[in-house]
Amino acid sequence: MARPREFDEEVVLDAAVQCFWSRGFEATSVKDLIGKTGITAASLYNAFGDKRALFHTALDHYVEAGIGERIRRCETLPPREAIAAFFDEILKRSLGDRERKGCMLVNAALEVAPHDGEFQKIIADVLRRIERFFLKCIKAGQADGTITRSLTAENLARHLLAVLMGVRVLARARPERALLEGALGPALAMLDP
């Protein structure tokens, strides 16, 4: 019979997320993870597998706690407000990121996805999820007249996804309010009917 875990998995995952998020996958060692999580290497391997498997679990945890939760909150708002609220949260996160860690998903897209087909698919699926959120909001906004019909919903959703990725990358090097608002403002204005 397996012994019960002697640690809180949620706490360990939060610590692993912080470690990978601040250092990246390649630069994070198992020793770093042990130090950050406070559990032994054996417990880490028994609970999560190798470093790559832990990164996958940590990335999933990050996505659900951050992106997934943001989408769920924003989906309760009227379509145009939902998009604005989503980007308002992104702007606040980007400007409040004192360590300039950026977005763990974007970081993984740049660091890991180009060299790892499995992670490329995982990250692409999350990006499609964000695009579907935008698309759903835009279609609803076009139906109720709060969002323009001058462009297809699909192209507007793709544009918003691209702006989101650009803002998250810009914020790593230049987390300046004027710059980020300057990128977001025209994208949101494009939605005007």
PDB file of C-alpha atoms in Angstrom:
ATOM      1  CA  MET A   1       0.000   0.000   0.000  1.00  0.00           C
ATOM      2  CA  ALA A   2       1.331   3.426  -0.936  1.00  0.00           C
ATOM      3  CA  ARG A   3       2.108   5.835   1.863  1.00  0.00           C
ATOM      4  CA  PRO A   4       0.055   9.026   1.991  1.00  0.00           C
ATOM      5  CA  ARG A   5       1.847  12.139   0.828  1.00  0.00           C
ATOM      6  CA  GLU A   6       3.423  14.157   3.575  1.00  0.00           C
ATOM      7  CA  PHE A   7       3.104  17.461   1.753  1.00  0.00           C
ATOM      8  CA  ASP A   8       0.401  19.671   0.307  1.00  0.00           C
ATOM      9  CA  GLU A   9       0.505  19.103  -3.455  1.00  0.00           C
ATOM     10  CA  GLU A  10      -1.026  22.528  -4.169  1.00  0.00           C
ATOM     11  CA  VAL A  11       1.706  24.282  -2.150  1.00  0.00           C
ATOM     12  CA  VAL A  12       4.418  22.268  -3.890  1.00  0.00           C
ATOM     13  CA  LEU A  13       2.957  23.030  -7.317  1.00  0.00           C
ATOM     14  CA  ASP A  14       2.742  26.738  -6.492  1.00  0.00           C
ATOM     15  CA  ALA A  15       6.416  26.668  -5.493  1.00  0.00           C
ATOM     16  CA  ALA A  16       7.379  24.752  -8.641  1.00  0.00           C
ATOM     17  CA  VAL A  17       5.472  27.265 -10.778  1.00  0.00           C
ATOM     18  CA  GLN A  18       7.377  30.132  -9.147  1.00  0.00           C
ATOM     19  CA  CYS A  19      10.692  28.365  -9.736  1.00  0.00           C
ATOM     20  CA  PHE A  20      10.070  27.536 -13.406  1.00  0.00           C
ATOM     21  CA  TRP A  21       8.395  30.897 -14.026  1.00  0.00           C
ATOM     22  CA  SER A  22      11.309  32.931 -12.718  1.00  0.00           C
ATOM     23  CA  ARG A  23      14.155  30.785 -14.097  1.00  0.00           C
ATOM     24  CA  GLY A  24      12.693  28.987 -17.120  1.00  0.00           C
ATOM     25  CA  PHE A  25      12.690  25.257 -17.775  1.00  0.00           C
ATOM     26  CA  GLU A  26      16.320  24.788 -18.806  1.00  0.00           C
ATOM     27  CA  ALA A  27      17.838  26.976 -16.082  1.00  0.00           C
ATOM     28  CA  THR A  28      15.806  25.329 -13.310  1.00  0.00           C
ATOM     29  CA  SER A  29      17.628  22.418 -11.734  1.00  0.00           C
ATOM     30  CA  VAL A  30      16.156  19.651  -9.614  1.00  0.00           C
ATOM     31  CA  LYS A  31      18.180  21.163  -6.762  1.00  0.00           C
ATOM     32  CA  ASP A  32      16.377  24.489  -7.332  1.00  0.00           C
ATOM     33  CA  LEU A  33      13.034  22.698  -7.248  1.00  0.00           C
ATOM     34  CA  ILE A  34      13.912  20.843  -4.047  1.00  0.00           C
ATOM     35  CA  GLY A  35      14.991  24.091  -2.413  1.00  0.00           C
ATOM     36  CA  LYS A  36      11.877  25.974  -3.522  1.00  0.00           C
ATOM     37  CA  THR A  37       9.348  23.216  -2.769  1.00  0.00           C
ATOM     38  CA  GLY A  38      10.912  22.026   0.471  1.00  0.00           C
ATOM     39  CA  ILE A  39      10.460  18.341  -0.357  1.00  0.00           C
ATOM     40  CA  THR A  40      13.060  15.684  -1.058  1.00  0.00           C
ATOM     41  CA  ALA A  41      14.116  14.596  -4.526  1.00  0.00           C
ATOM     42  CA  ALA A  42      12.533  11.179  -3.915  1.00  0.00           C
ATOM     43  CA  SER A  43       9.196  12.773  -2.966  1.00  0.00           C
ATOM     44  CA  LEU A  44       9.384  15.055  -5.972  1.00  0.00           C
ATOM     45  CA  TYR A  45      10.032  12.182  -8.372  1.00  0.00           C
ATOM     46  CA  ASN A  46       7.448   9.909  -6.731  1.00  0.00           C
ATOM     47  CA  ALA A  47       4.746  12.566  -6.879  1.00  0.00           C
ATOM     48  CA  PHE A  48       5.444  14.183 -10.237  1.00  0.00           C
ATOM     49  CA  GLY A  49       7.966  12.111 -12.188  1.00  0.00           C
ATOM     50  CA  ASP A  50      10.982  13.783 -13.752  1.00  0.00           C
ATOM     51  CA  LYS A  51      11.657  17.512 -14.154  1.00  0.00           C
ATOM     52  CA  ARG A  52       9.906  17.595 -17.526  1.00  0.00           C
ATOM     53  CA  ALA A  53       6.769  15.975 -16.109  1.00  0.00           C
ATOM     54  CA  LEU A  54       6.789  18.408 -13.185  1.00  0.00           C
ATOM     55  CA  PHE A  55       7.142  21.313 -15.635  1.00  0.00           C
ATOM     56  CA  HIS A  56       4.111  20.029 -17.546  1.00  0.00           C
ATOM     57  CA  THR A  57       2.075  19.777 -14.316  1.00  0.00           C
ATOM     58  CA  ALA A  58       3.298  23.199 -13.152  1.00  0.00           C
ATOM     59  CA  LEU A  59       2.413  24.781 -16.507  1.00  0.00           C
ATOM     60  CA  ASP A  60      -1.078  23.240 -16.380  1.00  0.00           C
ATOM     61  CA  HIS A  61      -1.449  24.542 -12.818  1.00  0.00           C
ATOM     62  CA  TYR A  62      -0.340  28.031 -13.910  1.00  0.00           C
ATOM     63  CA  VAL A  63      -2.742  28.039 -16.860  1.00  0.00           C
ATOM     64  CA  GLU A  64      -5.762  26.965 -14.804  1.00  0.00           C
ATOM     65  CA  ALA A  65      -5.036  29.277 -11.866  1.00  0.00           C
ATOM     66  CA  GLY A  66      -4.267  32.281 -14.066  1.00  0.00           C
ATOM     67  CA  ILE A  67      -5.570  32.148 -17.613  1.00  0.00           C
ATOM     68  CA  GLY A  68      -8.418  29.723 -16.956  1.00  0.00           C
ATOM     69  CA  GLU A  69      -9.632  31.667 -13.950  1.00  0.00           C
ATOM     70  CA  ARG A  70      -9.406  34.986 -15.841  1.00  0.00           C
ATOM     71  CA  ILE A  71     -11.473  33.575 -18.711  1.00  0.00           C
ATOM     72  CA  ARG A  72     -14.085  32.195 -16.295  1.00  0.00           C
ATOM     73  CA  ARG A  73     -14.359  35.587 -14.534  1.00  0.00           C
ATOM     74  CA  CYS A  74     -14.572  37.571 -17.751  1.00  0.00           C
ATOM     75  CA  GLU A  75     -17.087  35.242 -19.420  1.00  0.00           C
ATOM     76  CA  THR A  76     -19.701  36.410 -16.923  1.00  0.00           C
ATOM     77  CA  LEU A  77     -19.534  39.968 -18.327  1.00  0.00           C
ATOM     78  CA  PRO A  78     -21.159  41.416 -21.442  1.00  0.00           C
ATOM     79  CA  PRO A  79     -19.009  40.626 -24.522  1.00  0.00           C
ATOM     80  CA  ARG A  80     -17.239  43.953 -25.036  1.00  0.00           C
ATOM     81  CA  GLU A  81     -16.708  44.377 -21.270  1.00  0.00           C
ATOM     82  CA  ALA A  82     -15.328  40.835 -21.061  1.00  0.00           C
ATOM     83  CA  ILE A  83     -12.588  41.604 -23.570  1.00  0.00           C
ATOM     84  CA  ALA A  84     -11.769  44.937 -21.913  1.00  0.00           C
ATOM     85  CA  ALA A  85     -11.659  43.311 -18.450  1.00  0.00           C
ATOM     86  CA  PHE A  86      -9.393  40.539 -19.745  1.00  0.00           C
ATOM     87  CA  PHE A  87      -6.904  43.071 -21.121  1.00  0.00           C
ATOM     88  CA  ASP A  88      -7.220  45.305 -18.060  1.00  0.00           C
ATOM     89  CA  GLU A  89      -6.070  42.378 -15.915  1.00  0.00           C
ATOM     90  CA  ILE A  90      -3.203  41.695 -18.334  1.00  0.00           C
ATOM     91  CA  LEU A  91      -2.131  45.335 -18.153  1.00  0.00           C
ATOM     92  CA  LYS A  92      -2.199  45.294 -14.332  1.00  0.00           C
ATOM     93  CA  ARG A  93      -0.255  42.031 -14.182  1.00  0.00           C
ATOM     94  CA  SER A  94       2.295  43.287 -16.684  1.00  0.00           C
ATOM     95  CA  LEU A  95       2.856  46.604 -14.915  1.00  0.00           C
ATOM     96  CA  GLY A  96       2.930  44.979 -11.468  1.00  0.00           C
ATOM     97  CA  ASP A  97       5.510  42.348 -12.438  1.00  0.00           C
ATOM     98  CA  ARG A  98       8.509  43.698 -10.478  1.00  0.00           C
ATOM     99  CA  GLU A  99      10.662  40.682 -11.348  1.00  0.00           C
ATOM    100  CA  ARG A 100       9.727  40.922 -15.047  1.00  0.00           C
ATOM    101  CA  LYS A 101       8.860  37.243 -15.172  1.00  0.00           C
ATOM    102  CA  GLY A 102       6.241  37.863 -17.833  1.00  0.00           C
ATOM    103  CA  CYS A 103       3.759  35.121 -18.601  1.00  0.00           C
ATOM    104  CA  MET A 104       4.877  31.551 -17.926  1.00  0.00           C
ATOM    105  CA  LEU A 105       2.914  30.346 -20.965  1.00  0.00           C
ATOM    106  CA  VAL A 106       4.595  32.873 -23.280  1.00  0.00           C
ATOM    107  CA  ASN A 107       7.974  32.089 -21.730  1.00  0.00           C
ATOM    108  CA  ALA A 108       7.416  28.378 -22.397  1.00  0.00           C
ATOM    109  CA  ALA A 109       6.258  29.140 -25.941  1.00  0.00           C
ATOM    110  CA  LEU A 110       9.549  30.905 -26.608  1.00  0.00           C
ATOM    111  CA  GLU A 111      11.888  28.604 -24.664  1.00  0.00           C
ATOM    112  CA  VAL A 112      10.477  25.092 -24.866  1.00  0.00           C
ATOM    113  CA  ALA A 113       7.918  24.835 -27.678  1.00  0.00           C
ATOM    114  CA  PRO A 114      10.346  25.346 -30.587  1.00  0.00           C
ATOM    115  CA  HIS A 115      12.317  22.245 -29.530  1.00  0.00           C
ATOM    116  CA  ASP A 116       9.635  20.017 -28.034  1.00  0.00           C
ATOM    117  CA  GLY A 117       6.647  18.860 -30.064  1.00  0.00           C
ATOM    118  CA  GLU A 118       4.615  17.815 -27.039  1.00  0.00           C
ATOM    119  CA  PHE A 119       4.965  21.209 -25.369  1.00  0.00           C
ATOM    120  CA  GLN A 120       4.352  22.965 -28.676  1.00  0.00           C
ATOM    121  CA  LYS A 121       0.974  21.200 -28.814  1.00  0.00           C
ATOM    122  CA  ILE A 122       0.173  21.923 -25.156  1.00  0.00           C
ATOM    123  CA  ILE A 123       0.945  25.621 -25.591  1.00  0.00           C
ATOM    124  CA  ALA A 124      -0.893  25.830 -28.931  1.00  0.00           C
ATOM    125  CA  ASP A 125      -3.976  24.312 -27.256  1.00  0.00           C
ATOM    126  CA  VAL A 126      -3.927  26.991 -24.544  1.00  0.00           C
ATOM    127  CA  LEU A 127      -3.526  29.715 -27.169  1.00  0.00           C
ATOM    128  CA  ARG A 128      -6.527  28.248 -29.027  1.00  0.00           C
ATOM    129  CA  ARG A 129      -8.491  28.343 -25.768  1.00  0.00           C
ATOM    130  CA  ILE A 130      -7.742  32.064 -25.377  1.00  0.00           C
ATOM    131  CA  GLU A 131      -8.611  32.659 -29.035  1.00  0.00           C
ATOM    132  CA  ARG A 132     -11.936  30.799 -28.541  1.00  0.00           C
ATOM    133  CA  PHE A 133     -12.719  33.074 -25.569  1.00  0.00           C
ATOM    134  CA  PHE A 134     -12.103  36.149 -27.739  1.00  0.00           C
ATOM    135  CA  LEU A 135     -14.070  34.629 -30.625  1.00  0.00           C
ATOM    136  CA  LYS A 136     -17.066  33.833 -28.416  1.00  0.00           C
ATOM    137  CA  CYS A 137     -17.078  37.380 -27.025  1.00  0.00           C
ATOM    138  CA  ILE A 138     -16.713  38.950 -30.464  1.00  0.00           C
ATOM    139  CA  LYS A 139     -19.492  36.871 -32.010  1.00  0.00           C
ATOM    140  CA  ALA A 140     -21.802  37.766 -29.117  1.00  0.00           C
ATOM    141  CA  GLY A 141     -20.797  41.424 -29.398  1.00  0.00           C
ATOM    142  CA  GLN A 142     -21.393  41.435 -33.136  1.00  0.00           C
ATOM    143  CA  ALA A 143     -24.813  39.900 -32.532  1.00  0.00           C
ATOM    144  CA  ASP A 144     -25.786  42.527 -29.943  1.00  0.00           C
ATOM    145  CA  GLY A 145     -24.233  45.427 -31.865  1.00  0.00           C
ATOM    146  CA  THR A 146     -21.464  46.287 -29.371  1.00  0.00           C
ATOM    147  CA  ILE A 147     -18.648  45.030 -31.621  1.00  0.00           C
ATOM    148  CA  THR A 148     -18.005  45.905 -35.267  1.00  0.00           C
ATOM    149  CA  ARG A 149     -18.943  43.606 -38.107  1.00  0.00           C
ATOM    150  CA  SER A 150     -16.467  45.297 -40.448  1.00  0.00           C
ATOM    151  CA  LEU A 151     -13.989  42.459 -39.824  1.00  0.00           C
ATOM    152  CA  THR A 152     -14.714  38.782 -39.317  1.00  0.00           C
ATOM    153  CA  ALA A 153     -14.983  37.566 -35.755  1.00  0.00           C
ATOM    154  CA  GLU A 154     -12.221  35.083 -36.502  1.00  0.00           C
ATOM    155  CA  ASN A 155      -9.780  37.755 -37.673  1.00  0.00           C
ATOM    156  CA  LEU A 156     -10.586  40.038 -34.734  1.00  0.00           C
ATOM    157  CA  ALA A 157     -10.018  37.137 -32.314  1.00  0.00           C
ATOM    158  CA  ARG A 158      -6.678  36.313 -33.957  1.00  0.00           C
ATOM    159  CA  HIS A 159      -5.652  39.960 -33.796  1.00  0.00           C
ATOM    160  CA  LEU A 160      -6.492  40.155 -30.089  1.00  0.00           C
ATOM    161  CA  LEU A 161      -4.476  36.994 -29.441  1.00  0.00           C
ATOM    162  CA  ALA A 162      -1.491  38.481 -31.274  1.00  0.00           C
ATOM    163  CA  VAL A 163      -1.785  41.743 -29.325  1.00  0.00           C
ATOM    164  CA  LEU A 164      -1.986  39.785 -26.070  1.00  0.00           C
ATOM    165  CA  MET A 165       1.197  37.872 -26.884  1.00  0.00           C
ATOM    166  CA  GLY A 166       2.957  41.044 -27.967  1.00  0.00           C
ATOM    167  CA  VAL A 167       2.025  42.908 -24.795  1.00  0.00           C
ATOM    168  CA  ARG A 168       3.228  40.050 -22.597  1.00  0.00           C
ATOM    169  CA  VAL A 169       6.578  39.953 -24.419  1.00  0.00           C
ATOM    170  CA  LEU A 170       6.972  43.760 -24.418  1.00  0.00           C
ATOM    171  CA  ALA A 171       6.296  43.871 -20.690  1.00  0.00           C
ATOM    172  CA  ARG A 172       9.367  41.725 -20.010  1.00  0.00           C
ATOM    173  CA  ALA A 173      11.719  44.322 -21.453  1.00  0.00           C
ATOM    174  CA  ARG A 174       9.727  47.558 -21.279  1.00  0.00           C
ATOM    175  CA  PRO A 175       6.953  47.426 -18.677  1.00  0.00           C
ATOM    176  CA  GLU A 176       5.904  51.001 -19.396  1.00  0.00           C
ATOM    177  CA  ARG A 177       2.262  52.024 -19.032  1.00  0.00           C
ATOM    178  CA  ALA A 178       2.286  54.298 -22.112  1.00  0.00           C
ATOM    179  CA  LEU A 179       3.820  51.589 -24.302  1.00  0.00           C
ATOM    180  CA  LEU A 180       1.456  48.830 -23.197  1.00  0.00           C
ATOM    181  CA  GLU A 181      -1.641  51.034 -23.261  1.00  0.00           C
ATOM    182  CA  GLY A 182      -0.517  52.254 -26.690  1.00  0.00           C
ATOM    183  CA  ALA A 183      -0.512  48.658 -27.919  1.00  0.00           C
ATOM    184  CA  LEU A 184      -3.837  47.774 -26.315  1.00  0.00           C
ATOM    185  CA  GLY A 185      -5.789  50.947 -27.096  1.00  0.00           C
ATOM    186  CA  PRO A 186      -5.920  50.633 -30.884  1.00  0.00           C
ATOM    187  CA  ALA A 187      -6.681  46.897 -30.638  1.00  0.00           C
ATOM    188  CA  LEU A 188      -9.691  47.573 -28.427  1.00  0.00           C
ATOM    189  CA  ALA A 189     -10.744  50.549 -30.567  1.00  0.00           C
ATOM    190  CA  MET A 190     -10.879  48.200 -33.587  1.00  0.00           C
ATOM    191  CA  LEU A 191     -13.836  46.521 -31.900  1.00  0.00           C
ATOM    192  CA  ASP A 192     -15.930  49.710 -31.960  1.00  0.00           C
ATOM    193  CA  PRO A 193     -19.059  49.421 -34.109  1.00  0.00           C
TER     194      PRO A 193
END
